[in-house]
Amino acid sequence: MDPLTHALAGAALGRAAARPLSGRPLALLVLLSLAPDADIVLSWISDVVYLKYHRGVTHSLLMLPLWIWLAHAL
């Protein structure tokens, strides 16, 4: 998924909830839905490194506890 698709998925999930989200909670959900693409910082090193490791650990279940912690901390 590209960042736009991640954001749209987060927005759709927030609006489809039993009590639809809006405002700040919805914005936070959209922001957190972009977390798997945090590996974009690898492109600062080089495009080759980014392409090699993109959709690696940040898109895995191994990172899920970190994303949950981040959501709780915010």
C-alpha positions as CSV (number, residue, x, y, z in Angstrom):
1,M,0.0,0.0,0.0
2,D,1.2,3.5,-0.7
3,P,0.8,6.3,1.9
4,L,-2.4,7.5,0.4
5,T,-4.0,4.1,0.6
6,H,-2.8,3.7,4.3
7,A,-4.4,7.0,5.1
8,L,-7.7,6.2,3.3
9,A,-7.8,2.8,5.1
10,G,-7.4,4.6,8.5
11,A,-10.1,7.1,7.6
12,A,-12.5,4.4,6.4
13,L,-11.9,2.4,9.5
14,G,-12.6,5.4,11.7
15,R,-15.8,6.2,10.0
16,A,-17.0,2.6,9.9
17,A,-16.6,2.1,13.7
18,A,-19.7,1.5,15.8
19,R,-19.4,5.1,17.0
20,P,-17.8,6.9,13.9
21,L,-14.8,9.0,14.7
22,S,-14.4,12.6,13.7
23,G,-12.1,15.5,14.4
24,R,-8.9,14.8,16.4
25,P,-9.5,11.1,17.0
26,L,-10.0,10.5,13.3
27,A,-6.9,12.6,12.4
28,L,-4.9,10.5,14.9
29,L,-6.1,7.3,13.4
30,V,-5.2,8.4,9.9
31,L,-1.8,9.5,11.2
32,L,-1.2,6.1,12.9
33,S,-2.3,4.3,9.8
34,L,0.7,5.8,8.1
35,A,3.1,4.2,10.7
36,P,4.0,1.2,8.6
37,D,5.6,3.6,6.1
38,A,7.9,5.0,8.7
39,D,10.7,3.3,6.8
40,I,10.6,6.2,4.4
41,V,13.5,7.6,6.4
42,L,15.7,4.9,4.7
43,S,15.4,6.9,1.5
44,W,17.6,9.5,3.2
45,I,20.4,7.0,3.2
46,S,19.9,5.9,-0.4
47,D,17.1,4.8,-2.7
48,V,18.6,1.4,-3.0
49,V,18.5,0.8,0.8
50,Y,14.9,2.1,0.9
51,L,13.8,-0.2,-1.9
52,K,15.6,-3.2,-0.4
53,Y,14.0,-2.8,3.1
54,H,10.7,-1.2,2.3
55,R,7.7,-3.3,3.5
56,G,10.0,-5.2,5.8
57,V,9.9,-5.0,9.5
58,T,7.7,-1.9,9.7
59,H,4.9,-3.8,7.9
60,S,5.3,-6.9,10.1
61,L,3.5,-8.2,13.1
62,L,6.8,-7.8,15.0
63,M,6.2,-4.0,15.0
64,L,2.6,-4.3,16.1
65,P,3.4,-3.9,19.8
66,L,5.4,-0.7,19.0
67,W,2.5,0.7,16.9
68,I,0.1,-0.1,19.8
69,W,2.4,1.6,22.3
70,L,2.7,4.6,20.1
71,A,-1.1,4.9,19.7
72,H,-1.5,4.6,23.5
73,A,1.2,7.2,24.1
74,L,-0.4,9.8,21.8
